[in-house]
Coordinates of C-alpha atoms in Angstrom, one line a residue:
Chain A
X3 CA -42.2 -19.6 -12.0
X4 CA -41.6 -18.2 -9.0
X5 CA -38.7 -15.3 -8.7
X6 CA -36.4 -16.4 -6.2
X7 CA -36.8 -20.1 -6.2
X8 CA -34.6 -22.0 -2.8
X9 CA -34.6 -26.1 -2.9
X10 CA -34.4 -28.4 0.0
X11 CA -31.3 -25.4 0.9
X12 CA -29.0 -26.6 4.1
X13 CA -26.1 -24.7 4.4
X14 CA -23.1 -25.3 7.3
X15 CA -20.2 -22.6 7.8
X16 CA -16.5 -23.7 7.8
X17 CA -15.6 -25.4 11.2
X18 CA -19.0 -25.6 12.8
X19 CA -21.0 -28.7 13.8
X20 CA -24.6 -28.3 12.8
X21 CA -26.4 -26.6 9.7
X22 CA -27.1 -22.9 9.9
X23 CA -30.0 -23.2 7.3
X24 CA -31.5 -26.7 7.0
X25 CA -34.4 -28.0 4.5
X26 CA -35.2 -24.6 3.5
X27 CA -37.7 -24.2 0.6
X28 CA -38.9 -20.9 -0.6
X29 CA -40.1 -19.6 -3.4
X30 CA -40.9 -15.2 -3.5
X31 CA -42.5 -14.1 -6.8
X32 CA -41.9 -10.9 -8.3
X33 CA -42.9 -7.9 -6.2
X34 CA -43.4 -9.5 -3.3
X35 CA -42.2 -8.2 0.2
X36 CA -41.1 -11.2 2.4
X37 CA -40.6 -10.5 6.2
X38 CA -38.3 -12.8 7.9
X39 CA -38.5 -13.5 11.8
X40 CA -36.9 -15.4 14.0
X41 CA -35.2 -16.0 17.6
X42 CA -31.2 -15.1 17.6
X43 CA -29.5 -17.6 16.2
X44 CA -32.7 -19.2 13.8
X45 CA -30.0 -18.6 10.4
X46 CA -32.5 -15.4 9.5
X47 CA -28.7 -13.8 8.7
X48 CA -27.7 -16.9 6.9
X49 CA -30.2 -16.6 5.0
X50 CA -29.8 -13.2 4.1
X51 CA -26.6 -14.4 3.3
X52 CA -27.2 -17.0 0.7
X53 CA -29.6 -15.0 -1.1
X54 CA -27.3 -12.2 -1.7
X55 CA -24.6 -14.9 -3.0
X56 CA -22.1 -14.6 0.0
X57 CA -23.3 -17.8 1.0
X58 CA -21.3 -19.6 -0.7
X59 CA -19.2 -17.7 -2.4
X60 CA -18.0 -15.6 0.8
X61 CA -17.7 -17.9 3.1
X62 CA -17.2 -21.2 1.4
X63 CA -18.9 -23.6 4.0
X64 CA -20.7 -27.0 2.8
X65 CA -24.2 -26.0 0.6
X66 CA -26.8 -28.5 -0.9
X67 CA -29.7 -27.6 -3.1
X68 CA -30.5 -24.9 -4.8
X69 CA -30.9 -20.9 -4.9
X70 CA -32.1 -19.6 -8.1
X71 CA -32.9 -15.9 -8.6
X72 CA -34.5 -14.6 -11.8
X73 CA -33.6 -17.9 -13.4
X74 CA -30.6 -17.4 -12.1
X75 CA -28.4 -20.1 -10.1
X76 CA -26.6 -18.8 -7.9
X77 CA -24.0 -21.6 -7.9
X78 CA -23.4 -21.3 -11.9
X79 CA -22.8 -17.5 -10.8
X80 CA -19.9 -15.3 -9.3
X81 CA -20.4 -13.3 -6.6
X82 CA -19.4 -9.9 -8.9
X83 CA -22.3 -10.7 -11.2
X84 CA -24.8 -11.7 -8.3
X85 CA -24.6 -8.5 -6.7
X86 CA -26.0 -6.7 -9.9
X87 CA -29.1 -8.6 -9.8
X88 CA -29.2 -8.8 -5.9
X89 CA -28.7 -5.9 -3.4
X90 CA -28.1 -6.3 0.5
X91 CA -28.0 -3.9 3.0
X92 CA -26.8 -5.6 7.2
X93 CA -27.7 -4.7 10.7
X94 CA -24.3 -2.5 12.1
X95 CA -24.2 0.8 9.5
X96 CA -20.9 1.5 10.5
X97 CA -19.1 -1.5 8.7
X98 CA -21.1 -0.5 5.8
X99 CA -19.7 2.8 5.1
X100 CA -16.8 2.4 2.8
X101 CA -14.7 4.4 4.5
X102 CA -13.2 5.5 0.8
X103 CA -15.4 8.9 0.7
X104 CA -15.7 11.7 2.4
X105 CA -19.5 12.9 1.9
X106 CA -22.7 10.9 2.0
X107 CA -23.0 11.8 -1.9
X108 CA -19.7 10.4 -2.8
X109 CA -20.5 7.3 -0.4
X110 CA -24.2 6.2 -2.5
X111 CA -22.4 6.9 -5.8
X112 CA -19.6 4.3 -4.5
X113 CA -21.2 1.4 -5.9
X114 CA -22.5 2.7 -8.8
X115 CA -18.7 3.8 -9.6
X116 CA -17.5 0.5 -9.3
X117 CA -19.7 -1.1 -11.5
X118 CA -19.4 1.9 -14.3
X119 CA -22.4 3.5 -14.8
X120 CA -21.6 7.2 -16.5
X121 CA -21.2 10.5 -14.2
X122 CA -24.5 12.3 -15.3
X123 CA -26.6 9.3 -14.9
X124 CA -24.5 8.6 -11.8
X125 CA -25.5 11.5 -10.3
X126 CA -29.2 11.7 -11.0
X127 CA -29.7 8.4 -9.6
X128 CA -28.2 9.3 -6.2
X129 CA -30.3 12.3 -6.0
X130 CA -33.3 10.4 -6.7
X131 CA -32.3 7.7 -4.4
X132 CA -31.3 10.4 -1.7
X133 CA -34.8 11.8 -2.3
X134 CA -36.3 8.6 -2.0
X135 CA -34.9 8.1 1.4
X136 CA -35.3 11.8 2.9
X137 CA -31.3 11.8 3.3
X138 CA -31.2 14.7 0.9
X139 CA -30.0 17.1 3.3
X140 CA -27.2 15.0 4.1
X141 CA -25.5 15.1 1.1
X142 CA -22.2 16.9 2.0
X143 CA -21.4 15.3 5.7
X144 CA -19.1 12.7 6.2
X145 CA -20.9 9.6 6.9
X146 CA -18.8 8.9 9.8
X147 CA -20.7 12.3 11.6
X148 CA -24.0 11.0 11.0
X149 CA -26.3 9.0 13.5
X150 CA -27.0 5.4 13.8
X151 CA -30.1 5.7 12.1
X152 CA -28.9 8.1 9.1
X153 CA -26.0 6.0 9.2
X154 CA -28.7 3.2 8.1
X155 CA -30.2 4.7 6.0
X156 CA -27.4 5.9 4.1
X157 CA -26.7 2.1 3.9
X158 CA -29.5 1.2 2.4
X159 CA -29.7 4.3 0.0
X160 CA -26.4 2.9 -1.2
X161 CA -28.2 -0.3 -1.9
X162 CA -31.1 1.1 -3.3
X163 CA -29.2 3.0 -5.7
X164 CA -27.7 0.4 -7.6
X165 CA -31.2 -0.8 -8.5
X166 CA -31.4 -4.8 -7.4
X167 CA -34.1 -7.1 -8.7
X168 CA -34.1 -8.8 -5.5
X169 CA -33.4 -6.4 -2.4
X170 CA -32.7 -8.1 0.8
X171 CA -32.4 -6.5 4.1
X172 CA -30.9 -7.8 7.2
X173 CA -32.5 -5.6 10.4
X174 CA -31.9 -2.4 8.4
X175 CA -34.1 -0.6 10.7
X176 CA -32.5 -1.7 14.1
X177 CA -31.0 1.8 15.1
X178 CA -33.8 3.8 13.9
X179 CA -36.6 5.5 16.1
X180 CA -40.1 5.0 15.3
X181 CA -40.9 7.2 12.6
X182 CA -37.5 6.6 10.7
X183 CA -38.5 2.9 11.0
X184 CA -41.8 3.8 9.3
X185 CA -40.5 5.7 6.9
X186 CA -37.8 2.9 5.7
X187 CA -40.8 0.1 5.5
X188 CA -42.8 2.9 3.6
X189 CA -39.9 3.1 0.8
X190 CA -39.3 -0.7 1.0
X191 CA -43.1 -1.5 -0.1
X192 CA -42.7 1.6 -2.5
X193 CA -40.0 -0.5 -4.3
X194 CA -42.3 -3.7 -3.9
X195 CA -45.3 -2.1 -5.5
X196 CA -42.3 -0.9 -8.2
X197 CA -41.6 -4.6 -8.9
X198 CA -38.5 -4.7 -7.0
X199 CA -38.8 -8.4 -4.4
X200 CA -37.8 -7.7 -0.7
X201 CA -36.8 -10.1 1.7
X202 CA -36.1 -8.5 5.0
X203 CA -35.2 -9.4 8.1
X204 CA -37.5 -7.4 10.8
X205 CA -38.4 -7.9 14.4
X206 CA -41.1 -5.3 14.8
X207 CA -44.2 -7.0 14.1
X208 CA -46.4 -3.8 13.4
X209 CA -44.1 -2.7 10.8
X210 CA -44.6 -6.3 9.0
X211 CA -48.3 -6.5 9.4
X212 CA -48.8 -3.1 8.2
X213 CA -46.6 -3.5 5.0
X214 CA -45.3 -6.7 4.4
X215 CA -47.2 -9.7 2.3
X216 CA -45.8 -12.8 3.9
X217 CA -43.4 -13.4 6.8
X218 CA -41.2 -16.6 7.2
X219 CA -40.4 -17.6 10.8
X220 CA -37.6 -19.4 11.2
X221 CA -36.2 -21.4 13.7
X222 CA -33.0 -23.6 14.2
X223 CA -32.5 -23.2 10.5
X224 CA -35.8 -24.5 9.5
X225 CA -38.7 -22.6 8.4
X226 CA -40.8 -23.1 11.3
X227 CA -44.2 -21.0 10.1
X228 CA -45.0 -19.6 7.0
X229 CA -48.2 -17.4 6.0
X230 CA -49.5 -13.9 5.8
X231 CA -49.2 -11.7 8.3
X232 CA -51.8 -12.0 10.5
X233 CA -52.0 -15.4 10.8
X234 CA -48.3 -16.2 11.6
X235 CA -47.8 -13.1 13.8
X236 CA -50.8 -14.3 16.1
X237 CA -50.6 -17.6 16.1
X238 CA -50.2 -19.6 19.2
X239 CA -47.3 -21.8 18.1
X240 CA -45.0 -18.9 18.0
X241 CA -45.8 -17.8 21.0
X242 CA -45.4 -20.8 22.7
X243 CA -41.4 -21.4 20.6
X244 CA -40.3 -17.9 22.4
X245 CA -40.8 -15.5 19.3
X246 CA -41.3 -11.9 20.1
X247 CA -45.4 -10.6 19.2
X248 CA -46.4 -7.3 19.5
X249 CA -47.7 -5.4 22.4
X250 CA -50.9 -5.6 20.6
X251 CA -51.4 -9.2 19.6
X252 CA -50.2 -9.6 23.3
X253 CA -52.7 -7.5 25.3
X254 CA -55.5 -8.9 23.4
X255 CA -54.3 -12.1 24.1
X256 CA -54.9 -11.4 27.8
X257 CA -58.1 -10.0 27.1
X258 CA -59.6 -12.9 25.2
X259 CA -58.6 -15.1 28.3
X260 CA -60.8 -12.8 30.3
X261 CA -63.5 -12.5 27.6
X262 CA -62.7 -9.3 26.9
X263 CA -61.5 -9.9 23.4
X264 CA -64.6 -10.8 21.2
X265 CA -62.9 -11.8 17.8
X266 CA -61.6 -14.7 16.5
X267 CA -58.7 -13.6 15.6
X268 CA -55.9 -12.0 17.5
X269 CA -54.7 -8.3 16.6
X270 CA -51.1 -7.5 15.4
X271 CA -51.4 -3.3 14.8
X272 CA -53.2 -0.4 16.9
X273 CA -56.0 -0.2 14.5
X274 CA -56.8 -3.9 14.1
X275 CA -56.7 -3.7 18.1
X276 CA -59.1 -0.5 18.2
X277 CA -61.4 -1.7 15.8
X278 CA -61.5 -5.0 18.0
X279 CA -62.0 -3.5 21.1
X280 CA -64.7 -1.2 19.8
Chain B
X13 CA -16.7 13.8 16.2
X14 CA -14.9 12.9 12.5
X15 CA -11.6 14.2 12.2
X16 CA -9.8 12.5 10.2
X17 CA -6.8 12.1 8.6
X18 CA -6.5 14.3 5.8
X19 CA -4.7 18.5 5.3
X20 CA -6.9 19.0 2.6
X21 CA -8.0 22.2 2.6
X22 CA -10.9 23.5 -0.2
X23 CA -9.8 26.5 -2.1
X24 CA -10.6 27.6 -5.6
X25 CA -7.2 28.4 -6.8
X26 CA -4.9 27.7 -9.6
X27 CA -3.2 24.9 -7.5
X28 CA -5.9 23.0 -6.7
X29 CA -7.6 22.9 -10.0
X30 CA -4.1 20.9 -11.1
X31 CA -4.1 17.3 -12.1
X32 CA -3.3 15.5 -9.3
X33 CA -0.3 13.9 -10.7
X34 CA 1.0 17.1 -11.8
X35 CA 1.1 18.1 -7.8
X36 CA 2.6 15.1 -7.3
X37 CA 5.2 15.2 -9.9
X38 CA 6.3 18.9 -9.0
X39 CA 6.3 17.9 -5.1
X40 CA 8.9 15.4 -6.3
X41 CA 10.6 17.6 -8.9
X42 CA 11.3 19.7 -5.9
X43 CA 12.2 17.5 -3.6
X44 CA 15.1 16.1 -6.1
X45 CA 16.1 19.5 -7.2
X46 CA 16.7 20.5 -3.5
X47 CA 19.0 16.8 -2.9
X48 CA 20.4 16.5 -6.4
X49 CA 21.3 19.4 -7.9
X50 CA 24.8 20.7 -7.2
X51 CA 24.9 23.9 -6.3
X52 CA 24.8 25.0 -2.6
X53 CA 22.1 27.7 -2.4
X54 CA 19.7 25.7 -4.9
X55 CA 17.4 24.5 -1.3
X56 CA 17.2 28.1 -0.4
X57 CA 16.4 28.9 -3.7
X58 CA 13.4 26.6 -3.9
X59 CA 12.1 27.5 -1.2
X60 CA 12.4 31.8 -2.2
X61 CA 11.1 31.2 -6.1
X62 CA 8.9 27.6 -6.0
X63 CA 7.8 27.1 -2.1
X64 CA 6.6 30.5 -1.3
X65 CA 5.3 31.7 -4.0
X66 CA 3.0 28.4 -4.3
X67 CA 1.6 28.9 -1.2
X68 CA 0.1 31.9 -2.2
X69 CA -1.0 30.6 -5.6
X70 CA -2.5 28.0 -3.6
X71 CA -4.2 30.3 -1.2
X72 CA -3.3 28.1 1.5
X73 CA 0.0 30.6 2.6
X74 CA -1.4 30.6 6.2
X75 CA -2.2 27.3 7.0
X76 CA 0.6 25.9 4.9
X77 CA 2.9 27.8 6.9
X78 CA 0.8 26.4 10.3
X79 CA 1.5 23.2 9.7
X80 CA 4.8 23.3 7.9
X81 CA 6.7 24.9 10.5
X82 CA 4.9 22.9 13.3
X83 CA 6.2 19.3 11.3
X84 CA 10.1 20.7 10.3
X85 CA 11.0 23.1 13.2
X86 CA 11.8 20.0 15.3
X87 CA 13.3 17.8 12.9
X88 CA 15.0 20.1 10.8
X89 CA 16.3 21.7 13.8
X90 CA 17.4 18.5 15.4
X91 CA 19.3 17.6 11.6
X92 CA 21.2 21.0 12.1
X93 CA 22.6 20.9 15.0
X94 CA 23.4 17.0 15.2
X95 CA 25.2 17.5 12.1
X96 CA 26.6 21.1 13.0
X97 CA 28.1 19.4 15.7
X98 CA 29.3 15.7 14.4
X99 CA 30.3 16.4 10.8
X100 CA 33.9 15.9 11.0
X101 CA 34.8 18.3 8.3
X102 CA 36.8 21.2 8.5
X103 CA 39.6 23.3 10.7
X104 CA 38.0 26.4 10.6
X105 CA 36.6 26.1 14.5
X106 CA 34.2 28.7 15.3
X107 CA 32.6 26.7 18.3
X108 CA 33.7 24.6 20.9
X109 CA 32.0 22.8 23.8
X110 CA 34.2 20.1 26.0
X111 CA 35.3 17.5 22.7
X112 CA 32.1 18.9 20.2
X113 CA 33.0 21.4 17.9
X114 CA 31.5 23.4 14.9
X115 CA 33.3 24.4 12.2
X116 CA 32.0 27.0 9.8
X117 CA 32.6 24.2 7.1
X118 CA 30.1 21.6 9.1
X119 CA 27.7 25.1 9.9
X120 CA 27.2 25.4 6.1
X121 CA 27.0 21.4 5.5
X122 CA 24.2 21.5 7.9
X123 CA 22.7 24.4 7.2
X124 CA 22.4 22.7 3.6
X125 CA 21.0 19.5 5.0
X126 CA 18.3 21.4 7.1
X127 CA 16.9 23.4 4.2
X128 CA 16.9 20.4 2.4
X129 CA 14.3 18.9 4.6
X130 CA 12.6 21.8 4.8
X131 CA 11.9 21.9 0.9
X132 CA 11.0 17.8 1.3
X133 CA 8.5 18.4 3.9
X134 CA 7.1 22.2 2.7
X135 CA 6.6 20.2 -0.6
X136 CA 4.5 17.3 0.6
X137 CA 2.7 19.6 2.9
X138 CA 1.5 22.0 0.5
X139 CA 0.6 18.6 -1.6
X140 CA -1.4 17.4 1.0
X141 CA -3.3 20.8 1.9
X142 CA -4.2 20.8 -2.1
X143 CA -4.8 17.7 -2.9
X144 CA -8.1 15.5 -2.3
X145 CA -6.5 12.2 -1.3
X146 CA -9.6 10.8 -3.0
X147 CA -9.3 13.2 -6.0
X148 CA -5.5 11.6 -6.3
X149 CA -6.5 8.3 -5.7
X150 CA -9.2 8.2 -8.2
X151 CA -6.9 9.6 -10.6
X152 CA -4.1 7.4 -10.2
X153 CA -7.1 4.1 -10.6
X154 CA -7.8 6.0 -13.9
X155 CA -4.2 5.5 -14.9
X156 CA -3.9 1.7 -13.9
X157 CA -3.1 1.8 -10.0
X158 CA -5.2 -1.2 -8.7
X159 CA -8.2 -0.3 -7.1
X160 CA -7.5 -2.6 -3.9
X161 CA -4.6 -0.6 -3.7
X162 CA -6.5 2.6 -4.0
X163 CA -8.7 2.0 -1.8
X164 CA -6.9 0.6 1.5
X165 CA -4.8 3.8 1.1
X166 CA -7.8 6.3 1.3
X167 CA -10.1 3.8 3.7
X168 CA -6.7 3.8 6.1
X169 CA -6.5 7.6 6.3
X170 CA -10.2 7.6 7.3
X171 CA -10.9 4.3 9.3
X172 CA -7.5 5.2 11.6
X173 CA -9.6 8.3 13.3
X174 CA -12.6 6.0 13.8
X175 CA -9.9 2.6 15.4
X176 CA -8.7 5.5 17.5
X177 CA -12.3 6.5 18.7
X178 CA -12.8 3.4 19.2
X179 CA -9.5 2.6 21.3
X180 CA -10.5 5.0 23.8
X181 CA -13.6 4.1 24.3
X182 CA -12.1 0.5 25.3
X183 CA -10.1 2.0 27.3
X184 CA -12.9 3.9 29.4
X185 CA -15.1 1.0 29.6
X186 CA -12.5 -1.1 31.0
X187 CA -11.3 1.4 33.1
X188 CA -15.0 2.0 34.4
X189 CA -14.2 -2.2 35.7
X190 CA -11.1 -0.7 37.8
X191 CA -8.7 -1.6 35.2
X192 CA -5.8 0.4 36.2
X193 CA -4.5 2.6 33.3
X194 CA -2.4 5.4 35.6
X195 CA -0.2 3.6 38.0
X196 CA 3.0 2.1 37.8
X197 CA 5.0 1.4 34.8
X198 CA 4.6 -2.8 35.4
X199 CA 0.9 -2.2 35.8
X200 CA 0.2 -0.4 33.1
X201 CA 2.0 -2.6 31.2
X202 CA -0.5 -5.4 32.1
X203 CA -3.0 -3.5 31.3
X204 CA -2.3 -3.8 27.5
X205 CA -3.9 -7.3 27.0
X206 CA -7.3 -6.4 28.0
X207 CA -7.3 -3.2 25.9
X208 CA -5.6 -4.6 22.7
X209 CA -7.4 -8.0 22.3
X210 CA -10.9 -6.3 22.1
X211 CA -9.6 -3.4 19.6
X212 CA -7.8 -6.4 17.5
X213 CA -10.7 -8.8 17.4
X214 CA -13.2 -6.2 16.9
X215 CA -11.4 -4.9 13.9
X216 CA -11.1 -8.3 12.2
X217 CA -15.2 -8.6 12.9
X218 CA -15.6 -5.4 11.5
X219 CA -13.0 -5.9 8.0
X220 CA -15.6 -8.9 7.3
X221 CA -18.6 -7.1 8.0
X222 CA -17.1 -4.3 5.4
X223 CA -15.1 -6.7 2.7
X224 CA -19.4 -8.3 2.9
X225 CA -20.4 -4.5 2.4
X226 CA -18.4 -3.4 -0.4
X227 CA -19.0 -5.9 -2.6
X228 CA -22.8 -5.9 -2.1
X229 CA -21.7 -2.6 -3.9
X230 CA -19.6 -4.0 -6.8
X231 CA -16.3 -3.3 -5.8
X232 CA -15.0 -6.0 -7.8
X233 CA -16.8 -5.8 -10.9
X234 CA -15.2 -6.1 -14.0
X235 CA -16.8 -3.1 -15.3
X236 CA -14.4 -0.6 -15.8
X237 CA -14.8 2.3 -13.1
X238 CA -16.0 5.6 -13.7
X239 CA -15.6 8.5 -11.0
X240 CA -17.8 11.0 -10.0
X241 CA -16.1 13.4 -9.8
X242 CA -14.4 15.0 -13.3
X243 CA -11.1 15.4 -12.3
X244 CA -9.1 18.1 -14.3
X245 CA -6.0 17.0 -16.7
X246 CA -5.2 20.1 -19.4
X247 CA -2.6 19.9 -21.7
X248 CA -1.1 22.7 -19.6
X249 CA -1.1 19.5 -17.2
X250 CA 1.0 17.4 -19.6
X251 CA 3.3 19.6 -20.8
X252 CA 3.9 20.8 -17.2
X253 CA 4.5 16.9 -15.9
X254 CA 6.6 16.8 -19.2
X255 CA 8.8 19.9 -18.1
X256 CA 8.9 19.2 -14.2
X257 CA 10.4 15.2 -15.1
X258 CA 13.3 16.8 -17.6
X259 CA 14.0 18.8 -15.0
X260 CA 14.6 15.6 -12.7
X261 CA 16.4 13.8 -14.9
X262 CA 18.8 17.0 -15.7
X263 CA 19.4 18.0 -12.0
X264 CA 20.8 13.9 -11.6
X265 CA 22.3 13.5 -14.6
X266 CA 24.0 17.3 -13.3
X267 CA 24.9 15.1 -10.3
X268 CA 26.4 12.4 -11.5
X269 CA 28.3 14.3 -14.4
X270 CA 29.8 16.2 -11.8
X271 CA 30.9 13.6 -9.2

């Protein structure tokens, strides 16, 4: 029985015309990191959304089907009780921070306050999810002082922190430079090998090829592609319906018109490139 | 860039390491003392043997004065002479400037009302320098102040820096499209609109965005809170709180006995 467990979702917002999320089954087991992809506008936000319970119970909106988590439906469910068992971090850092505390510490433990865990096992679970992270050093600035990028990651320290089963990211990368975007997929698959499921939203193709086991594309609210890495990220359908590929999958494709490229399948990383080209 | 709104200063002193309701209850028990209790040099008395004398123990006797003097000067000032010179009381003239005059009877009425303010104000000030507006806030959750409540309070004091930011940086983009911010009164005044809508809308984006954010976190959980901070409450605190309200209640009931 799979982990997170959607059925034949569709889900349309309050005074809008068409479904944001239409037909949508997916089932994640346990452990298992999940990139999602998609053009602006494919519902990869939505979907974020519904898995973390606001969808519904945020935005209200007309749902069919079903989202299940650890057994779980999310529709027998409130949205305080949810949240335990599901974390979510968003794109913009800023409306993230609280904006109740003063110092990066104060802002992880946040979450944990609210939901009562004691003040000595408070604290060494935001050191070790500080650690975790490599935000250590930030400990006693305000949030509001930091970067986009620690700004981000404070965000999904905060997350982290409280421990989710099912941990789902919404472009939580999208301010960072290349090495903090490394890093951040590094820790994400360190929680996946931990048996903590990850479904994240991601537009850098390396990233997901390097470290994610399946990615979704979406695409009008449908799931338009579905498969490991390497197949879905080189594929010629998603080329061909406007998704992004990377620089690598791209120049190889140019080469294999030429002849140049003698594999059969397409590169999505520098080193499946190199080793192609060698 | 984060300033925000907050005098708290962080000292290791006696005053800080009160309960945060004890601060609050003593900035009060001064405040009434100073407006209730009958006796005309009680202000002035404060401010010698409870105002001073706190600073210090507070370690905060520069900056309190800093700010203290920069917020009442003005206003105190302005009470003194508007009522120096309009208190109709008294025949004693001492003063007298086309139909205004001061008597020494409306000097000393103002001279009251001025130092009154002046306890108020030194009171809250050396409140705020001392006082973590989070350390007070958590405390008062503790002691069954809502923790919506709680928390718009604190998230106000900090997000109001940030809207501010935020406004000018409106205001130079649209002024880099030759939106005229420094002419004429009528001009600037239609200038408003296309500074205000994108401030207004973006903040009602952005309290979604963070309502979504917060309780990702749990904010409302029925779990009962805990804080991360320890925040001190001795019985010296009680007994203290106990004192500083009889004291209150005496200096009105004094009042009202006496009127």
């Amino acid at each position: 029985m799979a982990f997170v467990n959607l059925q034949n979702l569709a889900y349309k917002y309050p005074l809008t015309k068409t479904n944001a999320l239409e037909n949508i089954n997916l089932q994640v087991r346990e452990g298992e990191f999940v990139a999602v992809i998609g053009p602006n506008g494919a519902g990869k936000s939505t979907l974020c959304y519904a898995l973390a319970g606001f969808v519904p119970h945020f935005f209200k909106g007309e749902i069919s089907g079903e989202i299940e988590v650890d057994g779980r439906k999310s529709g027998e469910s409130t949205l305080d009780e949810w949240v335990l068992n599901v974390g979510l971090a968003f794109q913009n850092p800023f409306n993230q921070i609280s904006g109740a505390k003063y110092t990066v510490f104060e802002e992880i433990a946040f979450g944990l306050e609210n939901i009562g865990v004691p003040r000595d096992e408070m604290k060494t679970r935001v050191e070790e999810a500080m650690s975790l992270t490599g935000i250590s050093d930030l400990a006693d600035r305000s949030p509001y002082s930091l970067s986009g990028g620690q700004q981000q990651r404070v965000a999904l320290t905060s997350i982290l922190v409280m421990r989710p089963r099912l941990l789902v990211l919404d472009e939580p990368t999208s301010q960072m430079d290349p090495i903090g975007t490394r890093e951040v997929f590094g820790v994400v698959r360190r929680m996946a090998e931990e048996g903590m499921t990850v479904v994240m939203v991601e537009h850098k193709m390396e990233w997901i090829a390097h470290f994610a086991d399946r990615v979704i594309a979406l695409k009008e609210g449908q799931i338009f592609l579905e498969g490991t890495p390497g197949d879905v990220l080189t594929s010629d359908v998603l080329i061909e319906n406007g998704f992004g590929i990377s620089r690598y999958t791209s120049v190889a494709r140019e080469a294999k018109k030429q002849g140049l490229w003698k594999k059969e399948k397409l590169p999505v990383t520098l080193d499946e490139a190199v080793e192609g080209f060698k | 860039m984060h300033e925000r709104l907050s005098f708290h200063i962080k000292r290791d002193s006696v005053l800080h390491r009160l309960n945060p309701l004890t601060k609050l209850v003593l900035t009060l028990a001064l405040i009434f003392l100073a407006f209730t209790f009958p006796w005309y040099w009680m202000p002035h008395l404060l401010i010698l043997i409870a105002v001073i004398p706190l600073s210090l123990l507070g370690k905060v006797f520069r900056e309190f004065w800093l700010t203290a003097l920069k917020l009442i000067l003005p206003a105190a000032g302005f009470l003194f002479l508007m009522q120096a010179f309009f208190q109709p009381i008294g025949t004693d003239v001492i003063f007298k400037f086309y139909f205004l005059d001061i008597t020494s009877e409306s000097l000393m009425f103002a001279f009251k009302n001025a130092m009154r303010v002046f306890v108020m104000v030194s009171a809250f000030t050396l409140f705020l320098l001392t006082t973590h507006p989070s350390e007070l806030m958590s405390d008062l959750t503790r002691r069954g102040l809502p923790g919506q409540f709680a928390y718009v309070i604190i998230s106000t004091l900090q997000i109001i820096p940030q809207m501010q930011a935020k406004a000018q940086t409106i205001i130079s983009a649209q002024r880099s499209r030759g939106l005229d911010t420094e002419s004429t009164f009528f001009k600037r005044a239609g200038s408003v609109l296309p500074l205000v809508g994108p401030l207004v809308f973006g903040s009602l984006v952005e309290v979604e965005e963070r309502a979504i954010a917060i309780e990702a976190r749990g904010f409302t959980s029925k779990h009962a809170k805990t804080s991360l901070h320890e925040i001190p409450d001795s019985d010296f605190d009680k007994i203290l709180r106990w004192i500083l309200f009889a004291l209150i209640v005496f200096s009105i009931g004094l009042n009202l006995w006496l009127s």
